[in-house]
Coordinates of C-alpha atoms in Angstrom, one line a residue:
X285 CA 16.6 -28.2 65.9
X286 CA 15.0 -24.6 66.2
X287 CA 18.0 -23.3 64.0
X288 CA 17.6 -26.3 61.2
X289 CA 14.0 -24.8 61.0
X290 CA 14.7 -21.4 61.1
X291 CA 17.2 -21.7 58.1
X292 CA 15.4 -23.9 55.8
X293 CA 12.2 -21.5 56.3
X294 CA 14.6 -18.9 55.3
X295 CA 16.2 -21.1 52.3
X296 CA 12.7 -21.9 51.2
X297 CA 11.4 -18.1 51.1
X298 CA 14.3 -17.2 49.0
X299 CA 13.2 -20.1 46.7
X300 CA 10.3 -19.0 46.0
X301 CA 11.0 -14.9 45.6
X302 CA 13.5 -16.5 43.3
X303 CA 11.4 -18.9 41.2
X304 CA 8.8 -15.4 41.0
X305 CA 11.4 -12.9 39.5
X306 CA 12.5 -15.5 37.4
X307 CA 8.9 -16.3 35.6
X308 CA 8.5 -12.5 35.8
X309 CA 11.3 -12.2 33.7
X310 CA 10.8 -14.6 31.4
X311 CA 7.2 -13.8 30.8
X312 CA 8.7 -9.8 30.1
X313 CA 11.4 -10.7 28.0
X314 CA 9.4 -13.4 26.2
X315 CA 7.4 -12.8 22.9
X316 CA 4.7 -11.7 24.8
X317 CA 6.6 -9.1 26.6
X318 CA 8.5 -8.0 23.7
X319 CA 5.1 -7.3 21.8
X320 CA 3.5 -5.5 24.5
X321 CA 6.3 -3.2 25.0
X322 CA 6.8 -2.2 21.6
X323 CA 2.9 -2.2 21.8
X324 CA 3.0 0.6 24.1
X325 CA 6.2 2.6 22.6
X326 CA 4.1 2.9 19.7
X327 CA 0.9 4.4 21.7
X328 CA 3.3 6.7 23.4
X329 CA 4.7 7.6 19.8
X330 CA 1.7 8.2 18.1
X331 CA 0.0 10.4 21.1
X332 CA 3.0 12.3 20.6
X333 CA 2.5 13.0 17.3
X334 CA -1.2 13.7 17.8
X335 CA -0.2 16.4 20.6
X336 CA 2.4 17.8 18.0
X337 CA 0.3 18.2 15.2
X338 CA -2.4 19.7 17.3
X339 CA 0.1 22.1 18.6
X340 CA 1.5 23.1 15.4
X341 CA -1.9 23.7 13.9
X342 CA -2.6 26.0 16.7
X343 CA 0.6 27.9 16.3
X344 CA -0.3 28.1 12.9
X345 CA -3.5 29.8 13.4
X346 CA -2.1 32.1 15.9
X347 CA 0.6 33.1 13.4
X348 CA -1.8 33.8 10.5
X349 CA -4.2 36.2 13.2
X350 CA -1.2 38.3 13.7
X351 CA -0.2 38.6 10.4
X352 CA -3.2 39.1 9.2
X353 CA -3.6 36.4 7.3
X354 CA -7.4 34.4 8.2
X355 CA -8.1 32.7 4.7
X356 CA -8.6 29.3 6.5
X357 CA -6.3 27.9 4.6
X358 CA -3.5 25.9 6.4
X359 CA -0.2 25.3 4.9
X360 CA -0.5 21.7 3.4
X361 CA -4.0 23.2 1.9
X362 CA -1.9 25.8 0.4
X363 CA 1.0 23.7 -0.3
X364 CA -1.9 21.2 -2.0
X365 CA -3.2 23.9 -4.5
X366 CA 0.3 25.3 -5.5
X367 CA 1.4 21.7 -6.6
X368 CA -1.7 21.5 -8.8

């Protein structure tokens, strides 16, 4: 009797950590999930791109104090007025 209870306890816990995983699962791999995923690659993306520019404007204004070169003027200014 003790071991009938023991083993359908244990039967029942792995039902239910099963029936959780599974509606985890879904609910990740559903629309839902799918949008908020590319949701956040696209954060991730665009900080990156933030940080980059940033850091290649700074570069940029390092390179043009040792060069001598302090107009103010970036590239794409200059890039901008030759065009025109």
């Amino acid at each position: 009797m003790i071991k009938r209870v023991f083993w359908m306890s244990i039967g029942i816990t792995i039902g239910v950590i099963a029936v959780r995983r599974l509606s985890d699962a879904k609910n990740t791999l559903g629309p839902a999930g799918l949008n908020q995923a590319v949701s956040t690659a696209a954060d991730a993306l665009q900080n990156f791109a933030d940080a980059f520019r940033d850091g290649m404007n700074e570069r940029e204004g390092d390179l043009r104090t040792a060069l001598g070169m302090d107009t103010g003027d970036t590239v794409a200014a200059t890039m901008t007025a030759v065009r025109r």
